[in-house]
PDB file of C-alpha atoms in Angstrom:
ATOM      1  CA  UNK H   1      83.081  62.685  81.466  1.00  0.00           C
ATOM      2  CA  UNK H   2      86.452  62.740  83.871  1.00  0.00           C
ATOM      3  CA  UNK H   3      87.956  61.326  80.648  1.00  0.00           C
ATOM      4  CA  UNK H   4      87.326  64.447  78.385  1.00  0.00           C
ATOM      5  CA  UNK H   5      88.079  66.559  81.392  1.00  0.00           C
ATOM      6  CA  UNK H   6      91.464  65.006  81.537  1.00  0.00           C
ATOM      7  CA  UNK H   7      92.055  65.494  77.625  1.00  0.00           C
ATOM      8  CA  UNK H   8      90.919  69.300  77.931  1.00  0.00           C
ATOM      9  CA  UNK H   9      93.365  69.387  80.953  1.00  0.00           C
ATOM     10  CA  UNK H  10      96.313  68.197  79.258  1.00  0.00           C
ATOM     11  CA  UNK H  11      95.581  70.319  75.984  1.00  0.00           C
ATOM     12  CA  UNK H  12      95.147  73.412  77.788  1.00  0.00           C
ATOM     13  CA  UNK H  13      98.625  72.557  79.332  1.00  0.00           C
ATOM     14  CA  UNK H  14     100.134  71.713  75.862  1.00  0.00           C
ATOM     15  CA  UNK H  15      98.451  75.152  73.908  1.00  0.00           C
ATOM     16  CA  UNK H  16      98.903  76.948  77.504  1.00  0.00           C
ATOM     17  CA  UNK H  17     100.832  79.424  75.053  1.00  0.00           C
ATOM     18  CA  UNK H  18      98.020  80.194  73.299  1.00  0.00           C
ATOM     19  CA  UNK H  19      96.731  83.061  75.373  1.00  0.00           C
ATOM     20  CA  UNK H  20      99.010  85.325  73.517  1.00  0.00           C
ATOM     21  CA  UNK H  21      97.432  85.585  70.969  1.00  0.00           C
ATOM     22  CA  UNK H  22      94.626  87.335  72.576  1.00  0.00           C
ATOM     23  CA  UNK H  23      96.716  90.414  71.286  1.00  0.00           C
ATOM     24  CA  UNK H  24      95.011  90.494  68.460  1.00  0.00           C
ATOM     25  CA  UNK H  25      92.362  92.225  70.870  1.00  0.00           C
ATOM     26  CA  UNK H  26      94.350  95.180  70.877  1.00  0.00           C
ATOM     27  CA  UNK H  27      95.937  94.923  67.822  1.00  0.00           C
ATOM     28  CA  UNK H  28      92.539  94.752  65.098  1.00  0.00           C
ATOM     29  CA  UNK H  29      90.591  97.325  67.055  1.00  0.00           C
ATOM     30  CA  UNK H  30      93.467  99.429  67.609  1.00  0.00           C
ATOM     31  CA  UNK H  31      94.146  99.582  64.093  1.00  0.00           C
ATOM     32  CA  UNK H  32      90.457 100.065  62.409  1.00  0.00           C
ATOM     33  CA  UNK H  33      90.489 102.579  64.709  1.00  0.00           C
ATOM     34  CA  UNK H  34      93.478 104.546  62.722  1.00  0.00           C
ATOM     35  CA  UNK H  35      92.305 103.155  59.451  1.00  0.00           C
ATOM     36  CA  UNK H  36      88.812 104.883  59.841  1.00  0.00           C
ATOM     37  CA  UNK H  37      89.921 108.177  61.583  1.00  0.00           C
ATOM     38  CA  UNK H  38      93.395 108.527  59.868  1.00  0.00           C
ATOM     39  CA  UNK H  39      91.716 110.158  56.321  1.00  0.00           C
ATOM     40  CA  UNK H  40      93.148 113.624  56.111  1.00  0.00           C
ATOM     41  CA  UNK H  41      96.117 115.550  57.828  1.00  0.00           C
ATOM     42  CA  UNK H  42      98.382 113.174  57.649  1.00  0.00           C
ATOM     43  CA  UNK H  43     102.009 113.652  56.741  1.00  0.00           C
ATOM     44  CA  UNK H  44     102.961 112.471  53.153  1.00  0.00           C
ATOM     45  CA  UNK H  45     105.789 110.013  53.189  1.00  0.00           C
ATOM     46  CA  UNK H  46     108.087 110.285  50.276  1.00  0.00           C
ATOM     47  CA  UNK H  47     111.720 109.496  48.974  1.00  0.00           C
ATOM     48  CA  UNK H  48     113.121 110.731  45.801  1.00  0.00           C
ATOM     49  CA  UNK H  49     114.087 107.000  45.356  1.00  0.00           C
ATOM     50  CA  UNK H  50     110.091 105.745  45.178  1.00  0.00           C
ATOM     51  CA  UNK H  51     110.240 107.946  41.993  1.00  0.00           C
ATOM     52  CA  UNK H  52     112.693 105.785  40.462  1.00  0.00           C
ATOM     53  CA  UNK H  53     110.783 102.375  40.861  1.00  0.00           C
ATOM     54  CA  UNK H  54     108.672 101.516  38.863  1.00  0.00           C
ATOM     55  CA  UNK H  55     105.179  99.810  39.605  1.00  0.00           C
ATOM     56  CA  UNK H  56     104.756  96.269  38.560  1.00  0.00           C
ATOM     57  CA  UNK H  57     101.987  94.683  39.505  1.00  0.00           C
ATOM     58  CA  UNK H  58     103.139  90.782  39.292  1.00  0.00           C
ATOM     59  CA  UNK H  59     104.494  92.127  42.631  1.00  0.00           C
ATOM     60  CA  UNK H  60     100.850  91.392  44.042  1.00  0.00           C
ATOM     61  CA  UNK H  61     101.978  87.571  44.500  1.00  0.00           C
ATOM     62  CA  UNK H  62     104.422  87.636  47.346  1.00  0.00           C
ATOM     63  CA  UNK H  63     102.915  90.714  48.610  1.00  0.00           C
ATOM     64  CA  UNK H  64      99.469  88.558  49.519  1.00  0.00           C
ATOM     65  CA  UNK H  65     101.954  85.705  50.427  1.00  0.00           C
ATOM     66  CA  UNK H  66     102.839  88.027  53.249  1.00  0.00           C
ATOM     67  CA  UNK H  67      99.572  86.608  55.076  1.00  0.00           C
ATOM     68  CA  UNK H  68     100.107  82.920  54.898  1.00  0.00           C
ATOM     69  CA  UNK H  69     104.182  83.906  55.794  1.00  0.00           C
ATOM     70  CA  UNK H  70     102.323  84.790  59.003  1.00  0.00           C
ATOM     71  CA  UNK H  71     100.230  82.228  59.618  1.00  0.00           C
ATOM     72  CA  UNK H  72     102.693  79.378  58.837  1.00  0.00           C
ATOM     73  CA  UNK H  73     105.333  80.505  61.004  1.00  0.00           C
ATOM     74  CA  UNK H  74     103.604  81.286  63.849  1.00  0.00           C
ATOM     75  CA  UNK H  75     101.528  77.919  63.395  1.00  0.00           C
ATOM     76  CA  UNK H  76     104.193  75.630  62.877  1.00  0.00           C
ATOM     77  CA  UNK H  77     105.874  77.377  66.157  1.00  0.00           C
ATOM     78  CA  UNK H  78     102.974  77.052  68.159  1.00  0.00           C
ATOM     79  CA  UNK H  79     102.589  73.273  67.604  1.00  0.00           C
ATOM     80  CA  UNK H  80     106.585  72.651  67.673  1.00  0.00           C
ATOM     81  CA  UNK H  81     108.359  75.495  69.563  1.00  0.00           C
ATOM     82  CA  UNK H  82     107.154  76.949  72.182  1.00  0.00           C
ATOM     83  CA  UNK H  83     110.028  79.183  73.117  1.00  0.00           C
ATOM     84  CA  UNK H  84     110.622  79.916  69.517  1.00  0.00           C
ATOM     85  CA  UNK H  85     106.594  80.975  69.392  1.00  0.00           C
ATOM     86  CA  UNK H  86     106.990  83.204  72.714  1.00  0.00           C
ATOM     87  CA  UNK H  87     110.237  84.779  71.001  1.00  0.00           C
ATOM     88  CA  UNK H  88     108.655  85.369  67.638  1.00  0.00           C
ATOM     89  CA  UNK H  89     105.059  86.656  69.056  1.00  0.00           C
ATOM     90  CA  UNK H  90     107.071  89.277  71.512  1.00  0.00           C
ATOM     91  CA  UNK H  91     109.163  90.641  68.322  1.00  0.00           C
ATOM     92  CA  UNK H  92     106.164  90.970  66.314  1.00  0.00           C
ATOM     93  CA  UNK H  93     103.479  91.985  68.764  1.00  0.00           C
ATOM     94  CA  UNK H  94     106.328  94.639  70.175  1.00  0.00           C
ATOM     95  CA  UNK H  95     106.954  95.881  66.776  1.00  0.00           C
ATOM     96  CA  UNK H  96     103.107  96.160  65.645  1.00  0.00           C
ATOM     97  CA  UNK H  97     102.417  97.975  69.214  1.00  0.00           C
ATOM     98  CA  UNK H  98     105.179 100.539  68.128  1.00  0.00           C
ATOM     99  CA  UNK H  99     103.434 100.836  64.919  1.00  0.00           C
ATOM    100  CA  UNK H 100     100.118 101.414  65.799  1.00  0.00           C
ATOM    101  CA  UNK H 101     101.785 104.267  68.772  1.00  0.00           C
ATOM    102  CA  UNK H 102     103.830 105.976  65.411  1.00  0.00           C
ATOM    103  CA  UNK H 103     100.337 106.261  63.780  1.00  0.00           C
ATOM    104  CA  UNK H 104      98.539 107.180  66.086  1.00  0.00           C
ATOM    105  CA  UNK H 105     100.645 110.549  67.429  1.00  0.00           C
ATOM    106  CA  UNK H 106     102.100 110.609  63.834  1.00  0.00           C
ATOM    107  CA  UNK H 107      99.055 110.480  61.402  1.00  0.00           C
ATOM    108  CA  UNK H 108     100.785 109.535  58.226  1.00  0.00           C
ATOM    109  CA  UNK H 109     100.279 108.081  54.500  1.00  0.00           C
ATOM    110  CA  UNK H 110     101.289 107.992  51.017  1.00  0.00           C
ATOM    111  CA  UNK H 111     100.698 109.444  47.644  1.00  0.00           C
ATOM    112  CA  UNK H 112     102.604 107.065  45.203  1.00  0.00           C
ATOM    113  CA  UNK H 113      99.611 105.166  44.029  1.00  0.00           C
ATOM    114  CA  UNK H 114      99.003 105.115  39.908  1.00  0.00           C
ATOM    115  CA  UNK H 115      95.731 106.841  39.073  1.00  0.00           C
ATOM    116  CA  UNK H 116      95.248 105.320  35.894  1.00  0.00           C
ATOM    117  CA  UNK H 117      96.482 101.521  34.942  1.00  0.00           C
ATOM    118  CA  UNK H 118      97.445 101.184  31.530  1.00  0.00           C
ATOM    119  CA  UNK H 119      97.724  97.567  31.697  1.00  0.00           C
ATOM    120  CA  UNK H 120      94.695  95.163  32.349  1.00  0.00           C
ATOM    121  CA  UNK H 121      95.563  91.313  33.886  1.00  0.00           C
ATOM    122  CA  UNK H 122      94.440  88.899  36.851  1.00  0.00           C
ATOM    123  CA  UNK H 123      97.323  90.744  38.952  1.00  0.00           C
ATOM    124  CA  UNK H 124      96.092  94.363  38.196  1.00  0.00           C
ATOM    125  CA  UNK H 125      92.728  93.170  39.391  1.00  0.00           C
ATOM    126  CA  UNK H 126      94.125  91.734  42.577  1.00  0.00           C
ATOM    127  CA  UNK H 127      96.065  95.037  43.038  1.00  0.00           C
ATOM    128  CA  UNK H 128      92.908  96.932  42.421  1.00  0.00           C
ATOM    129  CA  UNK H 129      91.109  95.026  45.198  1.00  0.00           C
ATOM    130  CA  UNK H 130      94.084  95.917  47.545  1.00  0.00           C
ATOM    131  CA  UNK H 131      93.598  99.336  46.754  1.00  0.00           C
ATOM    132  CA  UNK H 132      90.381  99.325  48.065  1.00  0.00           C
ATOM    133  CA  UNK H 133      90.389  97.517  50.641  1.00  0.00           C
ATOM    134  CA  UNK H 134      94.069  98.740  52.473  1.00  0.00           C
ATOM    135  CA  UNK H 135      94.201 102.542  52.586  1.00  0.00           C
ATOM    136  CA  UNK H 136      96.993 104.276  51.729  1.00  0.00           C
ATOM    137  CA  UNK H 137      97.318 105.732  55.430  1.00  0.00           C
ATOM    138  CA  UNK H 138      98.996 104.266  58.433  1.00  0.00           C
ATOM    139  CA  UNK H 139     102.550 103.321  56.731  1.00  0.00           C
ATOM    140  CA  UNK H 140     104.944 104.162  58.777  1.00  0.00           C
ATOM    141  CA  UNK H 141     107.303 101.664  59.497  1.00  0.00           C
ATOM    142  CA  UNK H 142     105.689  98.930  56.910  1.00  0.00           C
ATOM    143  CA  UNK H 143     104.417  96.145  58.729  1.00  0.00           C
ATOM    144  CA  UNK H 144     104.402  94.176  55.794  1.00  0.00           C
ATOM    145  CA  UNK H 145     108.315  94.491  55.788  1.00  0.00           C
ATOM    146  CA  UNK H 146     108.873  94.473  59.639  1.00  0.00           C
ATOM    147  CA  UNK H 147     106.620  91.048  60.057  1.00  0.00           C
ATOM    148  CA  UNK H 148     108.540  89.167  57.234  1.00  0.00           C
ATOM    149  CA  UNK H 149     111.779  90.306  58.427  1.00  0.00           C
ATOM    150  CA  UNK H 150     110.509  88.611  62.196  1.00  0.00           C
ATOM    151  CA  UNK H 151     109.655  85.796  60.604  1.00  0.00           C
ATOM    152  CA  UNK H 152     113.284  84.850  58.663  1.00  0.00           C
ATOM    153  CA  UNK H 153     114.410  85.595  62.502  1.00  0.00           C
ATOM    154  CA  UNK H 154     111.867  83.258  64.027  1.00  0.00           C
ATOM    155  CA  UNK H 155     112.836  80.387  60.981  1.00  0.00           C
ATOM    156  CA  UNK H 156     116.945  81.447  61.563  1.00  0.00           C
ATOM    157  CA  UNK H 157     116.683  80.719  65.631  1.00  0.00           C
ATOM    158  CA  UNK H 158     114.415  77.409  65.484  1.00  0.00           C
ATOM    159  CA  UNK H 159     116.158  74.517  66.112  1.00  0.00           C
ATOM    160  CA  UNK H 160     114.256  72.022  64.592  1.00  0.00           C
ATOM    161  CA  UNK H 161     114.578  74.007  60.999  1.00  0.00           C
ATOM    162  CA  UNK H 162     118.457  74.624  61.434  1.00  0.00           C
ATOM    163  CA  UNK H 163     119.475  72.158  59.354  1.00  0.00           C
ATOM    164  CA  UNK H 164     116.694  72.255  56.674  1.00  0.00           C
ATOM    165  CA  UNK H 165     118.459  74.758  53.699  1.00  0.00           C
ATOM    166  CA  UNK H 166     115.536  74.941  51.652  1.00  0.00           C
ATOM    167  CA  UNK H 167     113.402  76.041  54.263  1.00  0.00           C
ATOM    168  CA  UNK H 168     116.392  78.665  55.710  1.00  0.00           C
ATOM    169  CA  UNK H 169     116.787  79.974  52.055  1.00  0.00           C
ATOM    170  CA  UNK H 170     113.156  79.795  51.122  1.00  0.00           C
ATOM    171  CA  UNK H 171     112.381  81.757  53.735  1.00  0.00           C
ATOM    172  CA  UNK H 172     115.041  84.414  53.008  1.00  0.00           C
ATOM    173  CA  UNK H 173     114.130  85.144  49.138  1.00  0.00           C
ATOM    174  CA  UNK H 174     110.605  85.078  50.280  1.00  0.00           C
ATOM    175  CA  UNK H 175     111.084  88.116  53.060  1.00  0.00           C
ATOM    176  CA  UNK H 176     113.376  89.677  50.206  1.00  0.00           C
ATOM    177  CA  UNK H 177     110.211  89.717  47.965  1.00  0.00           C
ATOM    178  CA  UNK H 178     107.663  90.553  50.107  1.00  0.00           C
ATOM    179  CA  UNK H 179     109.984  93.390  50.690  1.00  0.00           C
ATOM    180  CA  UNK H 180     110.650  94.466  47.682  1.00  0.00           C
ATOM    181  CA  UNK H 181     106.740  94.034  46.852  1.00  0.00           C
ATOM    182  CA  UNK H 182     105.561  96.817  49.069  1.00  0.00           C
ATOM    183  CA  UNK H 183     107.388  99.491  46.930  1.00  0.00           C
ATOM    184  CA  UNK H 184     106.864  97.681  43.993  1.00  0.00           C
ATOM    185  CA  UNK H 185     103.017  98.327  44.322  1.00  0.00           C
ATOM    186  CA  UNK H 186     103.381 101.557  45.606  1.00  0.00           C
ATOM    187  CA  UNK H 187     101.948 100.574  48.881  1.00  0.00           C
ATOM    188  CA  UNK H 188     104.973 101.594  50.551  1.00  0.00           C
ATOM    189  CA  UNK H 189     107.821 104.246  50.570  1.00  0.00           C
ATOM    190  CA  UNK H 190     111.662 103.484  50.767  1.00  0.00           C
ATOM    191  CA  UNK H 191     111.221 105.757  54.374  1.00  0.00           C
ATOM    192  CA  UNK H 192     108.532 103.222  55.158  1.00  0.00           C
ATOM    193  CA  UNK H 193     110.932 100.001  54.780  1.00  0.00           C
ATOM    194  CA  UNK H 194     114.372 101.542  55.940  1.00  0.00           C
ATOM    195  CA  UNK H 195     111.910 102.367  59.521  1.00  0.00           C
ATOM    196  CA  UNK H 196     110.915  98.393  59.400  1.00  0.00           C
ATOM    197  CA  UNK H 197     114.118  97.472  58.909  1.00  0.00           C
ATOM    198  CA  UNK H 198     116.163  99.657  61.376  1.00  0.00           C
ATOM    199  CA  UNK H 199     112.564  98.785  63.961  1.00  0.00           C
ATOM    200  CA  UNK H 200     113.608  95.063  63.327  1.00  0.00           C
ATOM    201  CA  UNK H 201     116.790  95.247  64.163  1.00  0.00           C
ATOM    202  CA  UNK H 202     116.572  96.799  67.894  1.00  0.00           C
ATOM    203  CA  UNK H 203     114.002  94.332  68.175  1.00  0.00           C
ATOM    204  CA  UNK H 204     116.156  91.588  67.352  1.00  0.00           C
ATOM    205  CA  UNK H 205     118.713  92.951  69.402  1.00  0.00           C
ATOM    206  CA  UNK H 206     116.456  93.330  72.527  1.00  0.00           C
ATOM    207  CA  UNK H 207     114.630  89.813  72.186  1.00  0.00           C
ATOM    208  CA  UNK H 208     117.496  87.775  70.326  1.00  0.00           C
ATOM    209  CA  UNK H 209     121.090  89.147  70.598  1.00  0.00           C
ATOM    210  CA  UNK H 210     121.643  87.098  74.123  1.00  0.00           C
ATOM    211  CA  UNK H 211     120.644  83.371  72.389  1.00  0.00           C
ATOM    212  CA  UNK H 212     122.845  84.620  69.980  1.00  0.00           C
ATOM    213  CA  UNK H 213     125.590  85.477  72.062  1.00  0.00           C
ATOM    214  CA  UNK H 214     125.369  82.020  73.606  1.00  0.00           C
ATOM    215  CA  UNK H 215     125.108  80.307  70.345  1.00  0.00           C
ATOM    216  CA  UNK H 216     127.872  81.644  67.705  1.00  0.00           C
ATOM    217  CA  UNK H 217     125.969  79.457  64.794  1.00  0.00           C
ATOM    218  CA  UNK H 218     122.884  81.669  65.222  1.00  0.00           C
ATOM    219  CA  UNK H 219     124.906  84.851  65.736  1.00  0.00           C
ATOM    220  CA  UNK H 220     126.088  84.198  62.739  1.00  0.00           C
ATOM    221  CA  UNK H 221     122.639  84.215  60.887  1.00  0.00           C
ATOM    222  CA  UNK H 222     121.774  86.909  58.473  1.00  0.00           C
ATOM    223  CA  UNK H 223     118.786  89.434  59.626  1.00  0.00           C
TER     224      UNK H 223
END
């Protein structure tokens, strides 16, 4: 019995990390909350640039990547940096906390969905079950952008995956997609991703600019 004691010791030690991740505790209820409540009287986002792109939905592919993105980074951090998991959960949880705030004083959605589809595949039917399961409320800044753009960051600054170029440029095309998924689908405006993107970089700034200052290589990485 001291024996499995001693291994729950040691692991707790190891994964002592682990309890932040209890965000999510804030995070989920926080934003069913919005998701529920936020149904009318919202402010429509729109750019005359969402007019000019088109939807496509083989778009649906990295935009549902978006989830294991997540998962993967912040799992292979957690078991293999521990630093580079407190870094990456502060710039995400810090950005999502400033998203669910924005919503919540500034009720706010979109109107860019198509009404009819005139096209009938596996992807439309994957869109379709997007559609009605994500409302079209709560946008602003995308999280979908925000959280991919955190994770290139989190991949840039780890050590152990400086030196791996597939991974580095893997990880690059993939944010660029999921990016350019979200207005691709209409799920998001151009306002929505310029916000994520301009959120993610005073975010990187606040949480990452002083490694980078001490290390020029990772200054020098793209964001």
């Amino acid at each position: 019995m001291s024996h499995i004691f001693k291994k729950l010791k040691t692991l707790m030690h190891t994964y002592s990390h682990a309890w932040v991740l209890l965000y999510a505790f804030i995070y989920f209820p926080w934003f069913t909350y919005l998701e529920r409540h936020v149904t009318d009287n919202y402010f429509v986002i729109h750019s005359i640039f969402d007019d000019y792109i088109p939807f496509c939905e083989y778009f649906i592919i990295p935009y549902l990547l978006w989830f294991a993105y997540i998962a993967v980074t912040l799992g292979y951090l957690f078991f293999n940096d521990k630093q580079g998991f407190y870094k990456a959960s502060a710039i995400m949880f810090s950005g999502m906390t400033i998203f669910l705030i924005i919503c919540t004083v500034f009720p706010n959605g979109l109107n860019l969905r198509p009404e009819v589809f005139t096209r009938d595949n596996f992807c439309i039917e994957l869109v379709k079950r997007i559609y009605q399961t994500d409302t079209p409320t709560n946008v602003l800044p995308s999280l979908h952008v925000y959280n991919s753009i955190c994770c290139y960051i989190a991949i840039s600054h780890c050590e152990k995956l400086q030196h791996s170029r597939l991974i580095q440029k893997g990880s690059l095309v993939l944010s660029i997609l999921i990016i350019m998924s979200t207005m691709f689908l209409k799920q998001h405006s151009v306002v929505d991703v310029v916000a994520a993107c301009v959120m993610a970089y005073f975010m990187y700034s606040l949480i990452y600019a002083q490694e980078g200052a001490k290390s020029p290589r990772l200054a020098r990485q793209v964001i």
